[in-house]
Coordinates of C-alpha atoms and ligand atoms in Angstrom, one line a residue:
X970 CA 71.2 66.3 -133.6
X971 CA 71.9 69.5 -135.5
X972 CA 74.8 70.6 -133.3
X973 CA 76.9 67.4 -133.5
X974 CA 76.4 67.3 -137.2
X975 CA 77.8 70.8 -137.5
X976 CA 80.8 69.8 -135.4
X977 CA 81.6 66.9 -137.7
X978 CA 81.6 69.1 -140.7
X979 CA 83.9 71.6 -139.0
X980 CA 86.3 68.9 -138.0
X981 CA 86.5 67.5 -141.5
X982 CA 87.0 71.0 -143.0
X983 CA 89.3 72.7 -140.5
X984 CA 91.4 70.1 -138.7
X985 CA 91.7 67.3 -141.2
X986 CA 90.7 64.0 -139.7
X987 CA 91.1 64.6 -136.0
X988 CA 88.5 62.8 -134.0
X989 CA 86.9 64.2 -130.9
X990 CA 85.3 62.4 -127.9
X991 CA 82.0 63.8 -129.1
X992 CA 82.4 62.1 -132.4
X993 CA 83.2 58.8 -130.7
X994 CA 80.1 59.2 -128.5
X995 CA 77.9 59.9 -131.5
X996 CA 79.1 56.9 -133.5
X997 CA 76.2 54.5 -133.8
X998 CA 77.8 51.6 -135.7
X999 CA 79.0 49.4 -132.9
X1000 CA 82.1 48.1 -134.7
X1001 CA 83.2 51.5 -135.7
X1002 CA 82.4 53.1 -132.3
X1003 CA 84.7 50.7 -130.4
X1004 CA 87.7 51.7 -132.6
X1005 CA 87.8 55.3 -131.2
X1006 CA 89.1 54.0 -127.9
X1007 CA 92.1 52.3 -129.5
X1008 CA 93.7 55.3 -131.1
X1009 CA 97.3 54.6 -132.0
X1010 CA 97.3 50.9 -131.3
X1011 CA 98.0 48.9 -134.5
X1012 CA 94.9 47.7 -136.1
X1013 CA 96.0 46.2 -139.5
X1014 CA 99.3 44.9 -140.7
X1015 CA 99.3 44.4 -144.5
X1016 CA 101.9 44.6 -147.3
X1017 CA 101.2 48.4 -147.4
X1018 CA 102.4 48.7 -143.9
X1019 CA 101.1 48.8 -140.3
X1020 CA 98.1 51.0 -139.7
X1021 CA 96.6 52.2 -136.4
X1022 CA 93.0 52.4 -135.4
X1023 CA 93.2 56.2 -136.0
X1024 CA 94.4 55.5 -139.5
X1025 CA 91.5 53.2 -140.1
X1026 CA 89.0 55.7 -138.8
X1027 CA 90.6 58.5 -140.9
X1028 CA 90.9 56.5 -144.1
X1029 CA 87.5 55.0 -143.9
X1030 CA 86.0 58.5 -143.2
X1031 CA 87.7 59.8 -146.3
X1032 CA 86.7 56.8 -148.4
X1033 CA 83.1 57.1 -147.2
X1034 CA 83.0 60.7 -148.4
X1035 CA 84.1 59.5 -151.8
X1036 CA 81.4 56.9 -151.9
X1037 CA 78.8 59.5 -150.9
X1038 CA 80.1 61.9 -153.5
X1039 CA 77.8 64.7 -152.2
X1040 CA 74.9 62.5 -151.1
X1041 CA 73.8 62.7 -147.5
X1042 CA 73.5 59.0 -147.0
X1043 CA 73.8 55.9 -149.3
X1044 CA 70.6 54.7 -147.7
X1045 CA 71.4 51.0 -148.0
X1046 CA 72.8 51.2 -151.6
X1047 CA 74.8 48.1 -152.2
X1048 CA 78.6 48.6 -152.7
X1049 CA 80.3 45.6 -154.1
X1050 CA 84.1 45.4 -153.8
X1051 CA 86.7 43.2 -155.3
X1052 CA 89.8 43.8 -153.2
X1053 CA 92.7 41.5 -152.2
X1054 CA 92.9 41.2 -148.4
X1055 CA 94.7 44.4 -147.4
X1056 CA 94.3 47.6 -145.5
X1057 CA 92.4 49.0 -148.6
X1058 CA 89.9 46.1 -148.2
X1059 CA 89.2 46.9 -144.6
X1060 CA 89.0 50.6 -145.3
X1061 CA 86.4 50.0 -148.0
X1062 CA 84.3 47.7 -145.8
X1063 CA 84.2 50.4 -143.1
X1064 CA 83.6 53.2 -145.7
X1065 CA 80.5 51.3 -146.9
X1066 CA 79.2 51.1 -143.3
X1067 CA 80.0 54.7 -142.5
X1068 CA 78.4 56.0 -145.7
X1069 CA 75.2 54.2 -144.9
X1070 CA 75.7 51.6 -147.6
X1071 CA 75.6 47.8 -147.6
X1072 CA 79.0 46.1 -148.0
X1073 CA 79.0 43.3 -150.6
X1074 CA 82.4 41.7 -150.6
X1075 CA 83.2 39.8 -153.8
X1076 CA 85.3 36.7 -154.0
X1077 CA 88.7 37.5 -155.6
X1078 CA 88.9 33.9 -157.0
X1079 CA 85.5 34.0 -158.7
X1080 CA 85.4 34.0 -162.5
X1081 CA 83.3 36.7 -164.3
X1082 CA 80.0 34.8 -164.4
X1083 CA 80.0 34.4 -160.6
X1084 CA 80.9 38.0 -160.0
X1085 CA 78.1 39.0 -162.4
X1086 CA 75.6 36.9 -160.4
X1087 CA 76.5 38.7 -157.2
X1088 CA 76.4 42.2 -158.9
X1089 CA 73.0 41.4 -160.4
X1090 CA 71.5 39.7 -157.5
X1091 CA 72.6 42.4 -155.0
X1092 CA 71.6 45.2 -157.4
X1093 CA 74.9 46.8 -156.6
X1094 CA 75.1 50.6 -157.4
X1095 CA 78.8 51.1 -156.8
X1096 CA 81.8 48.8 -157.5
X1097 CA 85.2 49.3 -155.9
X1098 CA 88.3 47.3 -157.0
X1099 CA 92.0 47.5 -156.3
X1100 CA 94.5 47.8 -159.1
X1101 CA 95.3 44.1 -159.3
X1102 CA 91.6 43.2 -159.8
X1103 CA 90.3 46.3 -161.5
X1104 CA 90.4 44.9 -165.1
X1105 CA 88.5 41.8 -164.0
X1106 CA 85.5 43.7 -162.7
X1107 CA 85.6 46.9 -164.9
X1108 CA 83.8 45.3 -167.9
X1109 CA 81.1 43.9 -165.7
X1110 CA 80.5 47.3 -164.1
X1111 CA 80.5 49.0 -167.5
X1112 CA 78.0 46.6 -169.0
X1113 CA 75.7 47.4 -166.1
X1114 CA 76.3 51.1 -166.0
X1115 CA 77.6 50.9 -162.4
X1116 CA 79.8 53.5 -160.8
X1117 CA 83.3 52.1 -160.7
X1118 CA 86.0 53.4 -158.3
X1119 CA 89.5 52.2 -157.5
X1120 CA 90.9 51.9 -154.0
X1121 CA 93.2 54.8 -155.0
X1122 CA 90.2 56.9 -155.8
X1123 CA 88.9 56.3 -152.3
X1124 CA 92.3 57.3 -150.8
X1125 CA 92.5 60.6 -152.6
X1126 CA 91.9 63.9 -150.7
X1127 CA 88.3 63.9 -149.6
X1128 CA 85.6 66.2 -150.7
X1129 CA 84.1 68.2 -147.9
X1130 CA 81.1 66.7 -146.3
X1131 CA 79.7 64.9 -143.3
X1132 CA 79.0 61.3 -142.6
X1133 CA 75.5 60.2 -141.8
X1134 CA 74.5 58.6 -138.5
X1135 CA 73.8 55.0 -139.3
X1136 CA 71.5 53.3 -136.8
X1137 CA 72.6 49.8 -135.6
X1138 CA 69.3 48.4 -137.0
X1139 CA 70.2 49.3 -140.5
X1140 CA 71.5 46.8 -143.1
X1141 CA 75.3 46.5 -143.0
X1142 CA 76.5 43.5 -145.0
X1143 CA 75.3 41.2 -147.7
X1144 CA 77.4 38.0 -147.8
X1145 CA 76.8 35.5 -150.4
X1146 CA 76.5 31.9 -149.3
X1147 CA 79.1 29.4 -150.4
X1148 CA 76.9 27.9 -153.1
X1149 CA 78.0 24.4 -152.3
X1150 CA 74.4 23.2 -152.6
X1151 CA 72.9 25.7 -155.0
X1152 CA 73.2 29.2 -156.5
X1153 CA 74.6 31.6 -153.9
X1154 CA 72.1 33.6 -152.0
X1155 CA 72.8 37.0 -150.4
X1156 CA 72.4 36.8 -146.6
X1157 CA 71.7 40.2 -145.1
X1158 CA 72.8 41.3 -141.7
X1159 CA 72.4 44.6 -139.9
X1160 CA 75.0 46.3 -137.8
X1161 CA 73.3 45.0 -134.7
X1162 CA 73.4 41.4 -136.0
X1163 CA 77.1 41.7 -136.8
X1164 CA 77.8 43.2 -133.4
X1165 CA 75.9 40.4 -131.7
X1166 CA 77.9 37.8 -133.7
X1167 CA 81.2 39.5 -132.9
X1168 CA 80.4 39.9 -129.2
X1169 CA 79.6 36.3 -128.9
X1170 CA 82.8 35.0 -130.5
X1171 CA 85.0 37.6 -128.8
X1172 CA 83.6 36.6 -125.5
X1173 CA 83.9 32.8 -126.1
X1174 CA 87.5 33.0 -127.2
X1175 CA 88.4 35.8 -124.8
X1176 CA 89.8 38.2 -127.4
X1177 CA 92.0 40.9 -125.9
X1178 CA 93.6 44.0 -127.1
X1179 CA 97.1 42.5 -126.9
X1180 CA 96.0 39.7 -129.3
X1181 CA 97.7 39.4 -132.7
X1182 CA 96.2 37.2 -135.4
X1183 CA 97.6 36.1 -138.7
X1184 CA 94.7 36.4 -141.2
X1185 CA 94.9 34.0 -144.2
X1186 CA 91.2 33.5 -145.0
X1187 CA 89.2 35.0 -147.9
X1188 CA 87.4 38.2 -147.0
X1189 CA 84.2 37.5 -148.9
X1190 CA 83.2 34.8 -146.4
X1191 CA 82.0 35.0 -142.8
X1192 CA 84.8 33.0 -141.3
X1193 CA 87.5 35.6 -142.3
X1194 CA 85.2 38.6 -141.9
X1195 CA 83.7 37.8 -138.5
X1196 CA 85.9 35.4 -136.6
X1197 CA 89.2 37.0 -137.6
X1198 CA 88.9 40.5 -138.9
X1199 CA 85.9 41.9 -137.0
X1200 CA 86.8 40.2 -133.7
X1201 CA 90.3 41.6 -133.9
X1202 CA 89.1 45.1 -134.6
X1203 CA 86.4 45.0 -132.0
X1204 CA 89.0 44.0 -129.4
X1205 CA 91.6 46.5 -130.2
X1206 CA 93.9 43.7 -131.4
X1207 CA 96.3 43.5 -134.3
X1208 CA 95.2 41.8 -137.5
X1209 CA 98.0 40.8 -139.9
X1210 CA 96.6 40.2 -143.3
X1211 CA 98.2 37.9 -145.9
X1212 CA 97.0 38.5 -149.4
X1213 CA 96.2 34.8 -149.7
X1214 CA 97.0 31.6 -147.8
X1215 CA 100.5 30.3 -148.5
X1216 CA 101.6 27.4 -146.2
X1217 CA 105.3 28.3 -146.3
X1218 CA 104.6 31.9 -145.5
X1219 CA 102.3 31.0 -142.6
X1220 CA 105.0 28.7 -141.1
X1221 CA 107.5 31.5 -141.6
X1222 CA 105.4 33.9 -139.6
X1223 CA 104.5 31.4 -136.9
X1224 CA 108.1 30.4 -136.6
X1225 CA 109.3 34.0 -136.3
X1226 CA 106.2 35.2 -134.4
X1227 CA 106.7 38.4 -132.5
X1228 CA 103.6 38.3 -130.4
X1229 CA 101.3 36.3 -132.7
X1230 CA 98.7 34.8 -130.5
X1231 CA 95.9 33.4 -132.7
X1232 CA 95.4 31.5 -135.9
X1233 CA 92.2 30.4 -137.6
X1234 CA 91.7 28.2 -140.6
X1235 CA 89.6 25.7 -142.5
X1236 CA 90.5 22.0 -142.5
X1237 CA 92.2 22.1 -145.9
X1238 CA 94.5 24.9 -144.6
X1239 CA 95.6 22.6 -141.7
X1240 CA 96.1 19.8 -144.1
X1241 CA 98.4 22.0 -146.3
X1242 CA 100.3 23.1 -143.2
X1243 CA 100.8 19.5 -142.2
X1244 CA 102.2 18.7 -145.7
X1245 CA 104.5 21.7 -145.6
X1246 CA 105.7 20.8 -142.1
X1247 CA 106.4 17.2 -143.2
X1248 CA 108.5 18.5 -146.2
X1249 CA 110.5 20.9 -144.0
X1250 CA 114.1 20.2 -142.7
X1251 CA 114.6 19.4 -139.0
X1252 CA 115.7 22.8 -138.0
X1253 CA 112.6 24.5 -139.6
X1254 CA 110.4 21.9 -138.0
X1255 CA 111.8 22.7 -134.6
X1256 CA 111.2 26.5 -135.2
X1257 CA 107.6 25.8 -136.4
X1258 CA 106.8 23.7 -133.4
X1259 CA 108.2 26.3 -131.0
X1260 CA 106.2 29.0 -132.8
X1261 CA 103.0 27.1 -132.5
X1262 CA 103.5 26.7 -128.8
X1263 CA 103.7 30.4 -128.4
X1264 CA 100.2 30.9 -129.8
X1265 CA 97.3 30.8 -127.3
X1266 CA 94.6 29.5 -129.7
X1267 CA 94.2 27.7 -133.0
X1268 CA 90.7 27.3 -134.5
X1269 CA 89.2 25.2 -137.3
X1270 CA 85.8 25.5 -138.9
X1271 CA 83.6 26.0 -141.9
X1272 CA 83.8 22.2 -142.7
X1273 CA 84.2 19.0 -140.7
X1274 CA 87.7 18.6 -139.3
X1275 CA 88.8 15.1 -140.0
X1276 CA 90.0 13.5 -136.8
X1277 CA 93.4 12.3 -138.4
X1278 CA 94.0 15.9 -139.3
X1279 CA 93.3 17.0 -135.7
X1280 CA 95.6 14.3 -134.3
X1281 CA 98.5 15.0 -136.7
X1282 CA 98.3 18.7 -136.1
X1283 CA 98.3 18.2 -132.4
X1284 CA 101.5 16.2 -132.7
X1285 CA 103.1 19.1 -134.6
X1286 CA 101.8 22.1 -132.8
X1287 CA 100.8 20.9 -129.3
X1288 CA 97.3 22.4 -130.0
X1289 CA 94.1 20.5 -130.0
X1290 CA 92.4 22.6 -132.7
X1291 CA 89.2 24.2 -131.4
X1292 CA 86.6 23.1 -133.8
X1293 CA 83.5 25.3 -134.1
X1294 CA 80.3 25.2 -136.3
X1295 CA 78.8 28.3 -137.9
X1296 CA 77.1 29.6 -140.9
X1297 CA 76.9 32.8 -143.0
X1298 CA 73.3 33.3 -141.8
X1299 CA 74.0 33.0 -138.1
X1300 CA 77.6 33.6 -137.3
X1301 CA 79.0 31.1 -134.9
X1302 CA 76.6 28.7 -133.2
X1303 CA 78.5 25.8 -131.6
X1304 CA 82.1 25.6 -130.4
X1305 CA 84.4 23.5 -128.3
X1306 CA 85.5 25.2 -125.1
X1307 CA 88.5 27.5 -124.9
X1308 CA 89.3 25.9 -121.6
X1309 CA 88.3 22.4 -121.0
X1310 CA 88.0 19.2 -123.1
X1311 CA 87.8 19.6 -126.9
X1312 CA 86.3 16.4 -128.2
X1313 CA 87.6 15.3 -131.5
X1314 CA 84.8 15.1 -134.1
X1315 CA 82.6 17.3 -132.0
X1316 CA 81.7 20.9 -132.2
X1317 CA 81.0 21.5 -128.6
X1318 CA 78.3 23.7 -127.1
X1319 CA 76.3 26.9 -128.0
X1320 CA 78.2 30.2 -128.2
X1321 CA 77.3 32.8 -125.6
X1322 CA 73.9 34.4 -126.3
X1323 CA 73.1 31.8 -129.0
X1324 CA 70.2 29.4 -128.6
X1325 CA 70.6 26.0 -130.3
X1326 CA 68.1 23.2 -130.4
X1327 CA 67.7 19.9 -132.2
X1328 CA 64.4 18.9 -133.8
X1329 CA 63.5 15.4 -135.0
X1330 CA 61.1 14.4 -137.7
X1331 CA 58.1 14.6 -135.2
X1332 CA 59.1 18.2 -134.5
X1333 CA 60.4 17.2 -131.0
X1334 CA 63.7 17.2 -129.2
X1335 CA 65.4 13.8 -130.0
X1336 CA 66.8 11.6 -127.3
X1337 CA 70.5 12.1 -126.5
X1338 CA 72.6 10.4 -129.2
X1339 CA 69.7 10.6 -131.8
X1340 CA 69.9 12.9 -134.8
X1341 CA 67.9 16.1 -135.2
X1342 CA 67.9 19.2 -137.4
X1343 CA 69.8 22.1 -135.9
X1344 CA 67.8 25.2 -135.3
X1345 CA 69.2 28.5 -134.0
X1346 CA 67.7 31.6 -132.5
X1347 CA 69.2 34.8 -131.1
X1348 CA 70.4 38.3 -131.9
X1349 CA 73.1 36.7 -134.0
X1350 CA 70.7 35.5 -136.7
X1351 CA 70.6 37.3 -140.0
X1352 CA 67.6 39.2 -141.3
X1353 CA 66.9 37.3 -144.4
X1354 CA 68.0 36.4 -148.0
X1355 CA 68.1 39.6 -150.0
X1356 CA 65.1 40.0 -152.3
X1357 CA 64.0 36.4 -151.6
X1358 CA 61.1 36.6 -149.2
X1359 CA 60.0 33.1 -150.1
X1360 CA 63.4 31.5 -149.4
X1361 CA 63.6 33.6 -146.2
X1362 CA 60.2 32.4 -145.0
X1363 CA 61.2 28.8 -145.6
X1364 CA 64.2 28.9 -143.3
X1365 CA 62.4 30.3 -140.3
X1366 CA 59.9 28.6 -138.0
X1367 CA 56.9 30.6 -136.9
X1368 CA 58.5 31.3 -133.6
X1369 CA 61.7 32.7 -135.1
X1370 CA 64.1 29.7 -135.1
X1371 CA 66.4 29.6 -138.1
X1372 CA 66.5 26.2 -139.7
X1373 CA 70.1 25.6 -140.5
X1374 CA 69.6 22.6 -142.8
X1375 CA 72.3 20.7 -140.9
X1376 CA 71.8 17.6 -138.8
X1377 CA 73.6 16.8 -135.6
X1378 CA 73.5 14.5 -132.6
X1379 CA 74.1 15.6 -129.0
X1380 CA 75.8 13.4 -126.5
X1381 CA 77.0 14.3 -123.0
X1382 CA 76.2 17.9 -123.8
X1383 CA 78.3 18.2 -126.9
X1384 CA 77.2 18.3 -130.5
X1385 CA 78.5 16.3 -133.4
X1386 CA 77.6 17.4 -136.9
X1387 CA 76.3 14.7 -139.3
X1388 CA 76.1 17.1 -142.2
X1389 CA 73.8 19.0 -144.4
X1390 CA 70.4 17.3 -144.7
X1391 CA 70.3 18.1 -148.5
X1392 CA 73.6 16.5 -149.5
X1393 CA 75.2 14.7 -146.5
X1394 CA 72.2 12.8 -145.1
X1395 CA 71.8 9.9 -147.5
X1396 CA 68.7 7.7 -147.7
X1397 CA 69.7 4.2 -149.0
X1398 CA 67.3 1.3 -148.9
X1399 CA 65.3 2.9 -146.1
X1400 CA 68.3 3.8 -143.9
X1401 CA 69.4 7.3 -143.2
X1402 CA 73.2 7.6 -143.1
X1403 CA 75.6 10.4 -142.6
X1404 CA 78.1 11.0 -145.4
X1405 CA 80.4 12.7 -142.8
X1406 CA 80.5 9.6 -140.6
X1407 CA 81.3 7.4 -143.6
X1408 CA 84.0 9.8 -144.7
X1409 CA 85.6 9.8 -141.2
X1410 CA 85.8 6.0 -141.4
X1411 CA 87.1 5.8 -144.9
X1412 CA 89.9 8.2 -144.1
X1413 CA 91.4 5.6 -141.8
X1414 CA 92.0 3.3 -144.8
X1415 CA 95.7 3.3 -145.6
X1416 CA 95.2 3.8 -149.3
X1417 CA 92.9 6.8 -148.8
X1418 CA 94.3 10.3 -148.5
X1419 CA 91.0 12.1 -148.7
X1420 CA 87.4 11.3 -149.7
X1421 CA 83.9 12.7 -150.2
X1422 CA 80.8 10.6 -149.9
X1423 CA 77.6 11.4 -151.7
X1424 CA 74.2 9.8 -152.4
X1425 CA 73.7 9.0 -156.1
X1426 CA 70.1 8.6 -157.2
X1427 CA 69.1 5.0 -157.8
X1428 CA 65.7 3.6 -158.7
X1429 CA 66.1 0.6 -156.5
X1430 CA 67.7 2.0 -153.4
X1431 CA 66.7 5.6 -153.5
X1432 CA 70.3 6.5 -153.2
X1433 CA 73.5 4.5 -153.4
X1434 CA 76.5 5.4 -151.2
X1435 CA 79.2 6.7 -153.5
X1436 CA 82.8 7.6 -152.6
X1437 CA 85.2 9.8 -154.5
X1438 CA 88.6 9.2 -153.1
X1439 CA 92.1 10.7 -153.5
X1440 CA 94.6 7.9 -153.1
X1441 CA 97.7 8.1 -150.9
X1442 CA 101.0 8.3 -152.8
X1443 CA 101.5 5.1 -154.9
X1444 CA 98.4 3.3 -153.5
X1445 CA 95.7 1.6 -155.5
X1446 CA 92.2 0.6 -154.4
X1447 CA 89.5 -1.4 -156.0
X1448 CA 85.8 -1.4 -155.1
X1449 CA 86.0 -5.0 -153.9
X1450 CA 88.9 -4.3 -151.6
X1451 CA 87.2 -1.2 -150.2
X1452 CA 84.0 -3.1 -149.6
X1453 CA 85.7 -6.0 -147.9
X1454 CA 87.5 -3.6 -145.6
X1455 CA 84.5 -1.3 -145.2
X1456 CA 82.3 -4.2 -143.9
X1457 CA 84.7 -4.7 -141.0
X1458 CA 84.2 -1.0 -140.0
X1459 CA 80.7 0.0 -140.9
X1460 CA 77.2 -1.5 -141.2
X1461 CA 77.1 -2.9 -144.7
X1462 CA 74.4 -0.5 -146.0
X1463 CA 76.9 2.3 -145.2
X1464 CA 79.7 0.8 -147.2
X1465 CA 80.1 2.6 -150.6
X1466 CA 78.9 0.6 -153.5
X1467 CA 80.3 3.1 -156.0
X1468 CA 83.9 4.2 -156.1
X1469 CA 85.8 6.7 -158.1
X1470 CA 89.4 7.7 -157.7
X1471 CA 90.3 11.4 -158.4
X1472 CA 93.4 13.5 -158.3
X1473 CA 91.7 16.1 -156.2
X1474 CA 88.2 16.7 -154.8
X1475 CA 86.2 19.6 -156.3
X1476 CA 86.3 22.4 -153.8
X1477 CA 85.0 26.0 -153.5
X1478 CA 87.4 28.9 -152.8
X1479 CA 87.1 28.2 -149.1
X1480 CA 88.2 24.6 -149.5
X1481 CA 84.8 23.1 -149.0
X1482 CA 84.0 20.1 -151.1
X1483 CA 81.2 21.0 -153.6
X1484 CA 79.1 17.9 -153.3
X1485 CA 76.9 18.4 -156.3
X1486 CA 80.1 18.2 -158.4
X1487 CA 80.9 14.9 -156.7
X1488 CA 77.4 13.5 -157.5
X1489 CA 77.9 14.5 -161.1
X1490 CA 81.0 12.3 -161.2
X1491 CA 78.8 9.3 -160.7
X1492 CA 76.0 10.2 -163.1
X1493 CA 75.8 8.3 -165.4
X1494 CA 77.4 5.7 -163.2
X1495 CA 81.0 5.4 -164.0
X1496 CA 81.7 2.2 -162.1
X1497 CA 79.8 -1.1 -161.9
X1498 CA 77.4 -1.2 -158.9
X1499 CA 78.4 -3.1 -155.9
X1500 CA 76.7 -6.4 -155.1
X1501 CA 73.1 -5.5 -154.6
X1502 CA 72.3 -8.8 -152.8
X1503 CA 74.4 -7.8 -149.7
X1504 CA 72.7 -4.5 -149.6
X1505 CA 69.3 -6.1 -149.9
X1506 CA 70.1 -8.5 -147.2
X1507 CA 70.5 -5.8 -144.7
X1508 CA 67.5 -3.7 -145.8
X1509 CA 64.9 -6.4 -145.9
Ligands
AMP880 P1 79.1 28.8 -144.7 O1 77.8 29.5 -144.6 O2 79.7 28.8 -146.0 O3 80.0 29.1 -143.6 O4 78.7 27.2 -144.6 C1 78.0 26.8 -143.4 C2 77.9 25.3 -143.5 O5 79.2 24.7 -143.3 C3 77.1 24.8 -142.3 O6 75.7 24.8 -142.6 C4 77.7 23.4 -142.2 O7 77.0 22.5 -143.2 C5 79.1 23.5 -142.6 N1 80.0 23.6 -141.4 C6 80.5 24.7 -140.8 N2 81.3 24.4 -139.8 C7 81.3 23.0 -139.7 C8 81.9 22.0 -138.9 N3 82.7 22.4 -137.9 N4 81.7 20.7 -139.1 C9 80.9 20.4 -140.2 N5 80.3 21.2 -141.0 C10 80.5 22.5 -140.8

């Protein structure tokens, strides 16, 4: 190893940041290693300009030397960064990897207490921020005595030095879970895990070097990191980063697309795109429709895609959104096919290299059409929750299956998600019901624009089915009306007996409904209970 290390040092000192074939061969981080082959191809397009793969390698090399500041290797030190989606964000992520650190992306929308939680929980040593967010994180870093750097610092001329060789088995990234059901936990993945996740998604969706994706997702969450950014960079494709999602801007880019081929979003993004399309004039609509038809793939995930959203978006774009199911801890697990039938309301089949099974309450595989807990195994599964051995033990079976906490049914080979066992699987009067199924039905009511169903603790029924609804423009809805209609659509024990109308559902930065906040709306009960006799009649 001594000779190559010397060569690296010489290159950095004498010829600036020119990369040799030897350096490419020696690179042990899979994601970084692939980039050497792509040279002058465009890697990132962001407001700062277009950047090639060579630029990315060069800048992340320089930034890694700044992070190292004379150390040989960060040896897994956590580097937290609060950076708007941009080239500087990508450079910092790669610099953490290449310096032997663990990348901890912070959510740009989080208020100080949530940022503080991640800094403390991860035990971050270094914090990096861009100029727009620097003041937000600087006091937190100062209180904790952490080393604070700006993205400008990382881009300054580099100190002399060499980068460590970082084995693929080493920790790479600590991503905090959404915290929709509890306090966010740090999910740790190695470079090998990340590479397995990328390989699987890139294979399933046939990512190619001539792909061009418009990236509008947050970069502290796996969806934006893995499915969009990392898959693009792995494939030698072009990743165009918007600082944040903006429906009009997305339609502008899609309408004017020069080679755009892919788009990925969460259901709320598609709902906002639909609303912006509906508000557009006929000429713009035509250009949007034509732009969509030039894309080869549009994907939805991270939360259940309501079937009416899928249908309306199909009318506009000509695309049946490819819905997939995944999780911070496992990457992508299930997805509808790239070619072949995409079943609305379903999430398809396991991704390449990912094992998925359902397990019922007896610990056995359920019959087709019967619910079971989803368990996942494969090289794509994370290594554990950071500094939480107990929580990690709880989510793995003895033979290494990761217990996702989600429930699904499988029919005709395709999976349908019923929701998270902890918040979406309600137990009412002895019946188990899926909140997601009830939500799907309620959305068909003309007065209901959107809704979230939760179980509210009740001494008599265990839980009552409660619905928080956003009404369509000018509509009104009483509990009685909802129940009368609901009973024509659903078994009576599934019909909400508590109703609350709200202007908007509480959501996390990714647009997922935060169900504990919805439960809180009903405790203490804000509406009179529905008629218990009807409920009892079914249960008994
Ligand atoms: P996160 O780790 O933040 O990506 O959240 C993962 C969770 O989001 C999963 O455990 C599911 O509960 C939910 N989820 C992801 N994709 C889907 C989907 N297509 N349909 C329903 N729920 C989903």
